[in-house]
């Protein structure tokens, strides 16, 4: 067993201007975590400026282990709403403690800690001597929420000699109520004061670990029969029984910690709904027999009860009659109790018996609890990291994912800050993607999400840390949409790759390459649907995307929700590969280049000159002056002439001239790349995008474009082609 360094007492004093989560106020409580330890204050109802003044004590084993504070709004029948979190930086406090300065006069300021980006201090915090002890008062500014602060105080407690209380069962009446029960049963029971019984062994074992979260996506539960039956089969009349350890021939372990957590959470919710005690706090005790699986499964029970908002009390080694009587006899009188036992069955088995003050639960009642647990279990444990970039997207974490039960620990930059101190909120921004990738890998997340400032664009990172934006994001959404709508047309801007076109067509879809500009792409999809061409996805490489089912609105959050639902479906189908596996066969271009041509003319003439250059490019290709170059088309979606000009009876207005040409090898005739020439709407320049599937292909296309078009046509006389010269010179 690891040695304890000491005990850290955290007095949670009060909340200041906490966020409103209910109609008029909130019902806040505080949870403090450190490793597997998790402590909780009481709930203060209808108060956004609550006073707790409660002491929570942590066992310190690893001084470098982070201490986190999370504020929740208590909900009775649904998951608690998150009201912000903060990291408690205890390093300065521990450094002062090591100095041994306890004998200083009261009120002596030993060290002053100022707010930095590395701590969550709202204002400067002083470490002082107080009655022979070292204490630190601090006000924490909550993150990942619109407002709120929490005032706490740190105090060090030396470990005294530990005494063992001898009680064989509840009926022995040698029980102890203790505010420092942490000494005999560490670490993280959900209340600061609770009933302690003599442990089954002298070793100190954790009672709680961080809860394995569940994700409740109702859209997919109808296809989860097998996962749900796995829990339902654990019901054994009025009990729950299953295999908890390997060793039985022909039987696999089915009473897992995840299953037990879901059942315990469901039992807690059932008790809260049916056994109301009038004070709003449901207290549940847990006892167990000496089976070797009891410790691990007890941890899961406590985690489940905590998720249900119950106060859990550890009875340790106990008897079934003792568990029931703990609901009746003073001073215990718990609302309910669970006995973990499998009676006379082999050591590999274990189970749960349930009691309220009315006695043991009936078989139909246990069936109802297992049915609820089955739904929780079937959609369990999805971990998602959100990077809002200090834009408007932080709501998606606390108002959507947290309420659905997802684990969003490790999310980044959720608080709005118009100065964007960390990076520009943009899914195409390399810094944004690198930060999100690091957070996904650090937290072993299933998915990372990046929003732009106003959440009309998004990008994602898969569970291996691979960024998915641009063509990859379009491919991912195409794979999802084509499962739901086989044969659908997918509209994108014309800068997407040849590999994306193959990806879409191989899945039975049609790829319409259209004009650059997200409004152009979305409007094209609307127009195609009016013309009777089923088009369910319109998406630009910038991340702007819309689906028909969502009113053709470019909505980054909606796109992410569809990705999350598909991710859950994959998991429930038995796949652990992650969302990135859907695009593993997407062929990416070997080379991609963007060059700029500045227009050398008076500003009033720049637009006309740009149109002249681009129309001359079209004429050169149509007249065969660029051998192997051909204006691209995409078939029967009313788009022709480079996939950028409508040829139907109601063509869209042209905001900027542009063409895309397919480029093939002169000798073999094999297509190896494309060139896209586009007039800028906002600036006096022309953009040239190229992609190649062959090494050196972009260099070859650049030379042909410069020598055989720009110079040969005379267009170069009013264009700055230095970008081309520099690229060619740098590649030579």
XYZ file of C-alpha atoms in Angstrom:
732
model
C 0.000 0.000 0.000
C 1.257 3.507 -0.830
C 2.327 5.700 2.083
C 0.185 8.722 2.902
C 2.015 12.051 2.843
C -0.700 13.705 4.903
C -4.222 14.998 4.764
C -5.398 18.124 2.974
C -8.539 19.699 4.391
C -10.451 21.925 1.995
C -13.105 24.134 3.541
C -15.619 25.001 0.835
C -16.952 28.322 2.093
C -19.308 29.835 -0.440
C -20.224 30.398 -4.079
C -20.340 33.838 -5.652
C -22.621 34.755 -8.559
C -22.944 31.170 -9.765
C -24.605 30.415 -13.089
C -28.358 30.014 -13.268
C -29.344 26.539 -14.437
C -32.996 26.350 -13.348
C -35.798 28.761 -14.195
C -34.961 31.335 -11.547
C -31.910 30.022 -9.711
C -29.808 26.869 -9.155
C -29.387 24.099 -6.580
C -25.584 23.986 -6.390
C -23.244 21.495 -4.752
C -19.473 21.125 -5.039
C -17.464 18.020 -5.961
C -13.715 17.898 -5.343
C -11.607 15.204 -7.004
C -8.021 14.075 -6.667
C -7.117 10.893 -8.486
C -9.648 8.262 -7.431
C -10.892 10.377 -4.506
C -14.128 12.267 -4.926
C -15.775 14.351 -2.165
C -19.054 16.234 -2.194
C -20.744 19.028 -0.263
C -24.436 19.216 0.517
C -26.827 20.866 -1.930
C -27.995 24.426 -1.256
C -31.344 24.898 -2.930
C -32.452 27.944 -4.931
C -29.324 29.990 -4.358
C -26.717 31.296 -6.794
C -24.702 32.687 -3.846
C -24.712 29.625 -1.563
C -22.838 29.219 1.716
C -21.600 25.697 2.386
C -18.862 26.103 5.039
C -18.124 22.391 4.781
C -14.808 20.604 5.281
C -13.717 17.982 2.765
C -10.551 16.015 3.505
C -8.285 14.429 0.887
C -5.609 11.815 1.509
C -2.426 13.093 -0.108
C -0.312 10.343 -1.670
C 1.045 12.090 -4.755
C 1.589 15.830 -4.174
C 1.719 16.476 -7.925
C -1.689 14.909 -8.551
C -4.152 17.609 -9.692
C -7.004 18.682 -7.428
C -10.142 19.713 -9.295
C -13.275 21.488 -8.098
C -16.543 21.138 -10.013
C -19.855 22.848 -9.248
C -23.076 21.076 -10.217
C -26.733 22.022 -10.201
C -28.632 19.119 -8.623
C -31.330 17.484 -10.745
C -33.495 14.758 -9.251
C -34.362 12.664 -12.277
C -31.701 13.613 -14.825
C -27.944 14.052 -14.815
C -26.735 17.018 -12.775
C -25.963 20.164 -14.771
C -22.372 21.343 -14.674
C -21.872 24.905 -13.421
C -18.156 25.294 -14.037
C -14.882 23.882 -12.777
C -11.501 25.039 -11.503
C -8.111 23.553 -10.802
C -6.909 24.043 -7.227
C -3.187 24.772 -7.357
C -1.849 23.354 -4.075
C 1.866 23.509 -4.941
C 2.600 26.911 -3.304
C 0.724 25.775 -0.188
C 2.716 22.537 0.051
C 5.990 24.387 -0.471
C 5.203 26.669 2.474
C 4.127 23.711 4.630
C 7.517 22.051 4.112
C 9.192 25.085 5.677
C 7.809 24.176 9.124
C 6.688 27.708 9.974
C 3.662 26.832 12.125
C 4.989 28.742 15.159
C 4.752 32.147 13.503
C 2.405 34.757 15.024
C -1.204 34.538 13.896
C -1.931 36.426 10.716
C 1.654 36.412 9.435
C 1.612 36.395 5.638
C 4.179 33.831 4.505
C 3.589 33.918 0.759
C 1.325 35.752 -1.657
C 0.165 33.934 -4.801
C -0.994 36.080 -7.707
C -3.418 34.991 -10.460
C -1.741 33.480 -13.523
C -2.773 31.347 -16.478
C -1.534 28.320 -14.542
C -4.009 28.752 -11.676
C -7.674 29.664 -11.436
C -7.326 32.431 -8.882
C -9.752 35.317 -9.229
C -7.532 37.532 -7.068
C -4.289 37.336 -5.118
C -4.254 34.652 -2.401
C -2.283 34.774 0.880
C -0.771 31.808 2.729
C -0.781 32.716 6.436
C -0.290 31.236 9.886
C -3.460 30.761 11.932
C -3.627 29.169 15.415
C -0.426 27.245 14.841
C -1.508 26.039 11.404
C -0.762 27.081 7.857
C -3.850 28.024 5.848
C -4.520 29.551 2.459
C -7.714 31.354 1.506
C -8.451 31.570 -2.196
C -11.269 32.620 -4.505
C -11.415 30.452 -7.623
C -12.742 31.749 -10.920
C -14.811 28.955 -12.462
C -14.019 27.979 -16.027
C -16.188 26.466 -18.759
C -19.185 28.477 -17.582
C -20.536 31.960 -18.142
C -19.928 33.219 -14.584
C -19.192 32.192 -11.006
C -16.537 31.999 -8.267
C -16.014 29.706 -5.266
C -14.224 30.686 -2.043
C -12.254 27.926 -0.299
C -9.572 27.510 2.372
C -6.712 24.984 2.428
C -5.413 23.517 5.684
C -2.805 20.816 6.320
C -3.554 17.982 8.759
C -0.830 15.757 10.173
C -1.741 12.061 10.323
C -2.310 10.849 13.881
C -2.079 7.239 14.981
C -4.925 5.267 13.419
C -7.221 3.377 15.770
C -9.340 0.430 14.701
C -12.934 0.235 15.783
C -14.092 -3.324 16.391
C -17.587 -3.993 15.129
C -18.658 -7.247 13.599
C -21.981 -6.024 12.295
C -24.512 -3.282 12.623
C -26.231 -5.125 15.490
C -23.060 -5.044 17.618
C -23.828 -1.331 18.267
C -20.135 -0.361 18.293
C -20.523 1.981 15.349
C -18.844 5.352 15.169
C -20.066 8.561 13.544
C -16.961 10.557 12.654
C -16.195 13.726 10.725
C -12.746 12.336 10.086
C -13.855 8.891 9.032
C -11.404 9.264 6.171
C -8.755 7.899 8.571
C -10.303 4.429 8.482
C -11.894 4.311 5.050
C -10.179 6.240 2.250
C -10.637 8.064 -0.005
C -13.660 9.709 -1.586
C -16.918 8.621 -0.048
C -19.466 11.142 -1.177
C -20.007 13.001 2.104
C -17.626 14.541 4.609
C -19.199 12.737 7.600
C -20.548 9.233 7.429
C -20.934 5.936 9.212
C -17.819 3.753 9.461
C -17.607 0.082 10.205
C -14.519 -1.988 10.849
C -12.886 -2.830 7.527
C -12.613 -6.398 6.341
C -8.845 -6.038 6.205
C -6.392 -3.531 7.699
C -5.403 -2.104 4.346
C -6.858 1.216 3.312
C -8.773 0.874 0.049
C -10.475 3.515 -2.096
C -14.235 3.438 -2.066
C -14.786 5.599 -5.129
C -13.214 6.159 -8.470
C -14.124 8.594 -11.146
C -17.447 7.564 -12.603
C -17.490 5.922 -16.000
C -19.958 8.211 -17.685
C -22.894 7.172 -19.790
C -24.208 8.786 -22.924
C -27.953 8.678 -23.467
C -28.587 9.060 -27.166
C -32.203 7.981 -27.451
C -31.925 7.929 -31.233
C -29.973 4.668 -31.190
C -31.422 2.718 -28.263
C -33.842 0.756 -30.424
C -30.928 -1.073 -32.063
C -29.233 -2.003 -28.792
C -31.152 -5.134 -27.815
C -28.115 -7.314 -27.203
C -26.330 -4.777 -25.020
C -29.467 -4.166 -23.013
C -30.209 -7.873 -22.635
C -26.745 -8.299 -21.126
C -27.951 -6.292 -18.122
C -31.478 -7.708 -18.049
C -30.088 -11.249 -17.864
C -28.393 -10.345 -14.574
C -31.764 -10.207 -12.832
C -32.367 -13.276 -10.697
C -35.831 -12.861 -9.273
C -35.640 -10.118 -6.665
C -31.817 -10.058 -6.763
C -29.065 -9.399 -9.265
C -26.587 -12.245 -9.810
C -23.720 -12.735 -12.227
C -20.176 -13.938 -12.863
C -17.712 -11.431 -11.414
C -14.421 -13.319 -11.875
C -12.839 -15.530 -14.523
C -12.620 -19.202 -13.653
C -15.960 -20.816 -14.458
C -15.858 -23.190 -17.385
C -18.201 -22.062 -20.127
C -19.095 -18.775 -18.390
C -17.774 -15.301 -19.111
C -17.688 -12.376 -16.724
C -20.942 -10.423 -17.024
C -21.207 -8.684 -13.636
C -18.650 -6.041 -14.590
C -17.969 -2.728 -12.801
C -19.666 -0.883 -15.677
C -22.789 -3.043 -15.321
C -22.845 -2.646 -11.538
C -22.441 1.130 -11.803
C -25.418 1.370 -14.172
C -27.546 -0.792 -11.855
C -26.557 1.176 -8.739
C -27.308 4.485 -10.464
C -30.703 3.189 -11.585
C -31.475 1.929 -8.071
C -30.584 5.340 -6.642
C -32.873 7.082 -9.132
C -35.670 4.592 -8.393
C -35.340 5.185 -4.648
C -35.393 8.965 -5.152
C -38.585 8.675 -7.199
C -40.447 6.193 -4.978
C -39.109 6.587 -1.430
C -39.063 10.344 -0.916
C -38.032 11.254 2.632
C -39.032 14.893 2.463
C -35.555 16.407 2.839
C -34.378 15.824 -0.730
C -31.251 13.853 0.251
C -31.348 10.106 -0.390
C -28.994 8.077 1.835
C -28.007 4.554 0.790
C -25.758 2.108 2.660
C -23.707 -0.676 1.111
C -22.523 -3.841 2.809
C -20.771 -6.872 1.331
C -19.660 -10.383 2.050
C -15.943 -11.307 1.870
C -15.840 -12.279 -1.829
C -12.664 -11.113 -3.522
C -14.591 -9.206 -6.197
C -16.368 -7.116 -3.558
C -13.858 -4.272 -3.375
C -13.836 -3.611 -7.113
C -17.602 -3.822 -7.449
C -18.155 -1.657 -4.349
C -16.282 1.118 -6.124
C -18.729 0.817 -9.009
C -21.729 0.933 -6.641
C -20.495 4.155 -5.037
C -19.872 5.698 -8.454
C -23.394 4.824 -9.594
C -25.043 6.113 -6.430
C -23.098 9.364 -6.717
C -24.316 9.856 -10.280
C -27.855 9.405 -8.986
C -27.259 12.175 -6.432
C -27.366 9.864 -3.411
C -25.200 9.990 -0.289
C -23.449 6.642 0.011
C -22.313 5.013 3.272
C -19.836 2.162 3.402
C -20.662 -0.665 5.829
C -17.711 -2.779 4.737
C -18.049 -6.439 5.754
C -21.675 -6.888 6.784
C -24.628 -9.271 6.796
C -27.840 -9.150 4.783
C -29.999 -8.598 7.916
C -27.671 -5.769 8.965
C -28.170 -4.014 5.642
C -31.939 -4.116 5.936
C -31.904 -3.014 9.579
C -29.698 -0.043 8.659
C -32.788 1.445 7.018
C -34.804 1.208 10.268
C -32.598 1.615 13.342
C -31.433 4.917 14.783
C -29.019 6.629 14.290
C -28.728 5.178 10.771
C -32.202 5.089 9.223
C -30.951 5.099 5.657
C -33.501 5.421 2.875
C -32.223 2.258 1.217
C -29.472 -0.328 1.398
C -27.626 -2.687 -0.918
C -26.059 -5.986 0.144
C -23.393 -7.297 -2.224
C -23.479 -11.083 -2.078
C -24.157 -14.182 -4.133
C -25.223 -16.236 -1.108
C -24.008 -19.861 -1.367
C -22.711 -19.620 -4.947
C -18.993 -20.033 -5.824
C -16.414 -17.292 -5.247
C -16.512 -16.352 -8.936
C -20.080 -15.103 -8.558
C -21.429 -11.979 -6.926
C -24.679 -10.088 -6.777
C -26.833 -7.352 -5.275
C -29.793 -7.435 -2.885
C -31.901 -4.291 -2.536
C -33.771 -2.973 0.518
C -35.891 0.004 1.485
C -37.679 0.629 4.767
C -40.519 -1.504 3.386
C -38.234 -4.515 3.053
C -36.635 -6.276 0.104
C -37.574 -5.225 -3.412
C -39.953 -7.366 -5.434
C -39.066 -9.065 -8.680
C -41.041 -6.548 -10.812
C -39.281 -3.675 -9.044
C -35.847 -5.164 -9.733
C -36.902 -5.786 -13.323
C -37.749 -2.106 -13.698
C -34.386 -1.081 -12.249
C -32.490 -3.471 -14.534
C -34.406 -2.194 -17.553
C -33.387 1.381 -16.739
C -29.806 0.239 -16.119
C -29.762 -1.588 -19.447
C -30.382 1.647 -21.309
C -27.628 3.415 -19.390
C -25.182 0.579 -19.903
C -25.878 0.255 -23.617
C -24.748 3.811 -24.316
C -22.058 4.127 -21.669
C -18.792 5.931 -21.359
C -18.358 8.326 -24.268
C -15.566 10.849 -23.695
C -15.573 14.041 -25.762
C -13.192 17.009 -25.595
C -14.517 20.326 -26.910
C -12.290 23.229 -27.982
C -14.466 26.334 -28.291
C -11.467 28.621 -28.782
C -13.036 31.185 -26.387
C -15.797 31.729 -28.936
C -19.522 31.057 -28.534
C -19.332 27.256 -28.556
C -18.747 26.552 -24.867
C -22.487 25.974 -24.391
C -22.194 22.728 -26.349
C -20.207 21.250 -23.465
C -22.371 22.111 -20.459
C -25.779 22.534 -22.131
C -25.610 19.546 -24.496
C -22.898 16.963 -23.836
C -22.851 17.169 -20.031
C -26.635 16.863 -19.895
C -26.506 13.828 -22.172
C -24.061 12.209 -19.746
C -20.859 12.473 -21.813
C -17.513 12.901 -20.060
C -16.172 16.277 -21.222
C -13.200 16.461 -18.848
C -10.226 18.088 -20.565
C -12.272 20.447 -22.759
C -10.509 23.650 -23.787
C -11.199 27.388 -23.877
C -14.932 27.236 -23.210
C -15.244 30.675 -21.626
C -16.065 33.436 -24.138
C -13.185 35.879 -24.550
C -13.275 38.252 -27.512
C -9.484 38.672 -27.418
C -9.067 34.959 -28.296
C -6.012 34.567 -26.040
C -5.223 30.950 -26.973
C -5.814 30.732 -30.719
C -8.252 31.910 -33.385
C -11.498 29.891 -33.152
C -11.211 28.182 -36.533
C -11.290 24.456 -37.433
C -8.727 25.179 -40.161
C -6.303 26.791 -37.705
C -3.282 24.547 -37.107
C -2.841 25.721 -33.514
C -6.502 24.985 -32.743
C -6.147 21.490 -34.137
C -2.842 20.819 -32.367
C -4.291 21.876 -28.978
C -7.342 19.675 -29.523
C -5.231 16.745 -30.652
C -3.086 17.013 -27.492
C -6.198 17.149 -25.275
C -7.704 14.069 -26.954
C -4.532 12.034 -26.467
C -3.927 13.284 -22.910
C -7.475 12.425 -21.803
C -7.870 9.251 -23.905
C -10.971 10.824 -25.427
C -13.157 9.197 -28.060
C -13.546 12.437 -29.974
C -12.278 16.004 -30.072
C -14.435 18.858 -31.382
C -13.252 22.252 -32.684
C -15.740 25.075 -33.265
C -15.291 28.392 -34.970
C -16.383 31.568 -33.198
C -20.090 31.459 -34.072
C -20.420 27.643 -34.305
C -21.509 27.514 -37.938
C -18.340 25.518 -38.679
C -16.668 22.617 -36.910
C -13.905 20.069 -37.207
C -13.118 16.950 -35.216
C -10.185 14.858 -33.995
C -10.528 11.070 -33.800
C -9.520 8.897 -30.838
C -6.008 8.436 -32.258
C -5.408 12.178 -32.418
C -5.889 12.469 -36.186
C -7.352 15.838 -37.258
C -10.473 15.539 -39.420
C -11.186 18.736 -41.327
C -11.270 19.850 -44.943
C -11.717 16.900 -47.342
C -11.566 14.434 -44.454
C -14.523 16.039 -42.691
C -16.520 16.068 -45.930
C -15.672 12.376 -46.431
C -16.745 11.542 -42.882
C -20.062 13.353 -43.234
C -20.556 11.781 -46.672
C -20.065 8.296 -45.228
C -22.679 9.020 -42.548
C -25.197 10.667 -44.880
C -24.890 7.980 -47.587
C -25.720 5.305 -44.993
C -28.940 7.173 -44.244
C -29.692 8.288 -47.821
C -28.136 5.887 -50.373
C -27.480 7.436 -53.763
C -27.632 11.012 -52.517
C -25.755 13.770 -54.323
C -23.072 15.503 -52.249
C -22.287 19.125 -53.160
C -18.842 20.533 -52.344
C -16.710 23.400 -53.535
C -14.427 22.645 -56.451
C -11.232 22.590 -54.380
C -11.866 19.070 -53.081
C -9.646 16.175 -54.081
C -9.978 13.479 -56.722
C -9.768 11.014 -53.854
C -12.893 12.499 -52.264
C -14.813 12.052 -55.513
C -13.801 8.370 -55.618
C -14.677 7.994 -51.916
C -18.207 9.309 -52.527
C -18.864 7.373 -55.741
C -17.571 4.104 -54.258
C -20.283 4.452 -51.597
C -22.991 4.952 -54.169
C -23.143 8.732 -54.005
C -22.771 11.449 -56.628
C -20.260 14.252 -56.228
C -21.230 17.709 -57.485
C -18.245 20.062 -57.583
C -19.492 23.635 -57.409
C -18.400 27.190 -56.898
C -16.178 28.161 -53.955
C -18.084 29.904 -51.174
C -20.238 28.152 -48.598
C -23.360 30.080 -49.628
C -22.849 28.957 -53.231
C -22.456 25.328 -52.143
C -25.522 25.311 -49.882
C -27.695 27.175 -52.374
C -26.677 24.666 -55.040
C -27.977 21.853 -52.852
C -31.287 23.675 -52.378
C -31.539 24.176 -56.147
C -30.773 20.526 -56.929
C -33.486 19.343 -54.564
C -35.956 21.674 -56.291
C -34.924 20.095 -59.606
C -35.727 16.645 -58.210
C -32.120 15.581 -57.524
C -31.939 14.172 -53.993
C -29.143 16.111 -52.257
C -28.702 15.647 -48.518
C -25.231 17.107 -47.823
C -23.632 20.369 -48.932
C -20.184 21.117 -47.547
C -17.231 23.377 -48.206
C -13.615 22.563 -47.339
C -13.622 25.461 -44.836
C -15.929 23.402 -42.575
C -19.205 25.106 -43.460
C -21.711 22.322 -43.962
C -25.459 21.842 -44.139
C -27.806 18.883 -44.358
C -31.254 18.822 -45.880
C -32.861 17.493 -42.693
C -31.702 20.613 -40.783
C -33.299 23.181 -43.113
C -30.104 23.581 -45.205
C -28.512 25.498 -42.320
C -24.739 25.590 -41.929
C -24.594 24.408 -38.313
C -21.312 23.139 -36.876
C -22.954 21.767 -33.725
C -25.525 19.791 -35.717
C -22.748 18.219 -37.784
C -20.952 17.199 -34.595
C -24.126 15.654 -33.161
C -24.488 13.472 -36.272
C -20.863 12.380 -35.911
C -21.363 11.549 -32.225
C -24.494 9.506 -32.961
C -22.596 7.531 -35.607
C -19.713 7.012 -33.176
C -22.102 5.578 -30.579
C -23.726 3.342 -33.193
C -20.310 1.964 -34.128
C -19.431 1.248 -30.516
C -22.709 -0.506 -29.873
C -22.122 -2.606 -32.977
C -18.941 -3.859 -31.302
C -16.406 -1.586 -33.017
C -13.668 0.076 -30.980
C -11.872 1.598 -33.960
C -13.213 5.131 -33.580
C -14.844 7.492 -36.026
C -11.642 7.847 -38.061
C -12.010 4.278 -39.328
C -14.861 5.447 -41.588
C -12.426 7.382 -43.780
C -9.380 5.123 -43.666
C -9.666 4.423 -47.400
C -9.883 8.103 -48.366
C -7.042 8.672 -50.823
C -5.329 11.958 -50.085
C -3.443 14.009 -52.688
C 0.292 13.614 -52.660
C 0.755 17.333 -53.253
C -1.421 20.422 -52.728
C -0.416 24.015 -53.496
C -2.125 27.419 -53.433
C -0.530 30.350 -55.295
C -1.713 33.948 -55.676
C -1.692 36.346 -58.644
C -2.017 39.981 -57.611
C -3.780 42.120 -60.229
C -1.641 45.103 -61.278
C -4.216 47.736 -62.139
C -6.253 50.577 -60.719
C -8.654 49.274 -58.043
C -11.674 50.199 -60.181
C -10.362 48.008 -63.023
C -9.255 45.007 -60.914
C -12.500 43.056 -61.167
C -12.683 43.368 -64.954
C -9.031 42.357 -65.309
C -9.619 39.320 -63.102
C -12.595 38.230 -65.207
C -10.529 38.693 -68.366
C -7.755 36.461 -67.036
C -10.109 33.686 -65.908
C -12.199 33.693 -69.107
C -9.012 33.591 -71.163
C -7.997 30.496 -69.113
C -11.313 28.842 -70.092
C -10.809 29.696 -73.770
C -7.259 28.317 -73.777
C -8.480 24.969 -72.454
C -11.475 24.752 -74.790
C -9.237 25.548 -77.792
C -6.787 22.775 -76.789
C -3.862 25.111 -76.207
C -3.071 23.380 -72.901
C -2.647 19.742 -73.901
C -4.015 17.243 -71.386
C -6.068 19.937 -69.634
C -9.854 19.631 -69.759
C -12.636 21.542 -68.024
C -14.176 19.252 -65.424
C -17.795 18.118 -65.357
C -19.681 15.920 -62.919
C -22.499 14.427 -64.961
C -26.198 15.023 -64.677
C -26.542 17.509 -61.803
C -27.142 20.502 -64.132
C -23.564 21.695 -63.786
C -21.095 21.903 -66.655
C -18.183 23.990 -67.958
C -15.750 23.175 -65.221
C -18.481 22.238 -62.730
C -18.875 25.896 -61.876
C -21.492 27.336 -64.239
C -25.160 26.358 -64.159
C -26.657 25.316 -67.477
C -30.248 24.759 -66.386
C -33.189 27.104 -66.917
C -32.566 29.086 -63.732
C -28.804 29.581 -63.302
C -27.514 31.179 -60.128
C -25.891 34.592 -60.256
C -22.098 34.548 -60.552
C -20.394 36.341 -57.657
C -16.844 35.500 -58.779
C -15.534 33.819 -61.921
C -13.746 30.482 -61.505
C -12.968 27.276 -63.399
C -11.494 23.907 -62.556
C -9.539 21.818 -65.048
C -8.604 18.152 -64.910
C -4.971 17.540 -65.837
C -3.824 14.300 -67.487
C -0.448 12.991 -68.626
C 0.003 13.697 -72.346
C 1.448 10.271 -73.154
C -0.630 7.896 -71.019
C -3.760 10.016 -70.825
C -4.022 9.193 -67.108
C -5.497 11.934 -64.955
C -3.148 12.900 -62.132
C -4.324 16.271 -60.817
C -6.390 19.402 -61.177
C -6.046 23.188 -61.307
C -8.650 25.590 -59.955
C -8.486 29.264 -60.912
C -10.676 31.619 -58.860
C -11.278 35.351 -58.694
C -11.224 36.781 -55.167
C -14.422 38.553 -54.120
C -12.796 40.797 -51.523
C -9.241 41.418 -52.775
C -7.669 42.354 -56.152
C -6.082 38.951 -56.751
C -6.639 35.524 -58.259
C -6.129 32.265 -56.362
C -4.772 29.177 -58.070
C -5.231 25.865 -56.228
C -3.607 22.646 -57.429
C -3.544 19.051 -56.287
C -1.550 16.145 -57.665
C -1.519 12.411 -57.083
C 2.039 12.170 -58.486
C 5.319 13.539 -57.092
C 6.323 16.691 -58.924
C 2.852 17.064 -60.426
C 2.163 20.492 -58.921
C 5.529 21.789 -60.141
C 4.767 20.539 -63.653
C 1.287 22.137 -63.667
C 2.715 25.431 -62.345
C 5.292 25.565 -65.153
C 2.690 24.810 -67.811
C 0.321 27.414 -66.361
C 3.026 30.101 -66.276
C 4.813 29.367 -69.537
C 2.016 28.098 -71.796
C -0.822 30.255 -70.484
C 0.242 33.359 -68.521
C 3.211 34.265 -70.739
C 1.831 32.916 -74.017
C -1.526 34.692 -73.691
C -0.058 38.006 -72.564
C -2.167 37.894 -69.374
C 1.042 38.135 -67.319
C 1.385 41.798 -68.327
C -1.174 42.856 -65.676
C -0.536 40.109 -63.116
C 2.182 39.773 -60.495
C 3.503 36.234 -61.091
C 6.321 36.368 -58.517
C 4.531 33.755 -56.374
C 4.848 31.326 -59.312
C 8.493 32.190 -59.948
C 9.348 31.702 -56.281
C 7.574 28.337 -56.118
C 9.245 27.036 -59.271
C 12.634 28.311 -58.132
C 12.224 26.746 -54.696
C 11.281 23.348 -56.137
C 14.033 23.214 -58.748
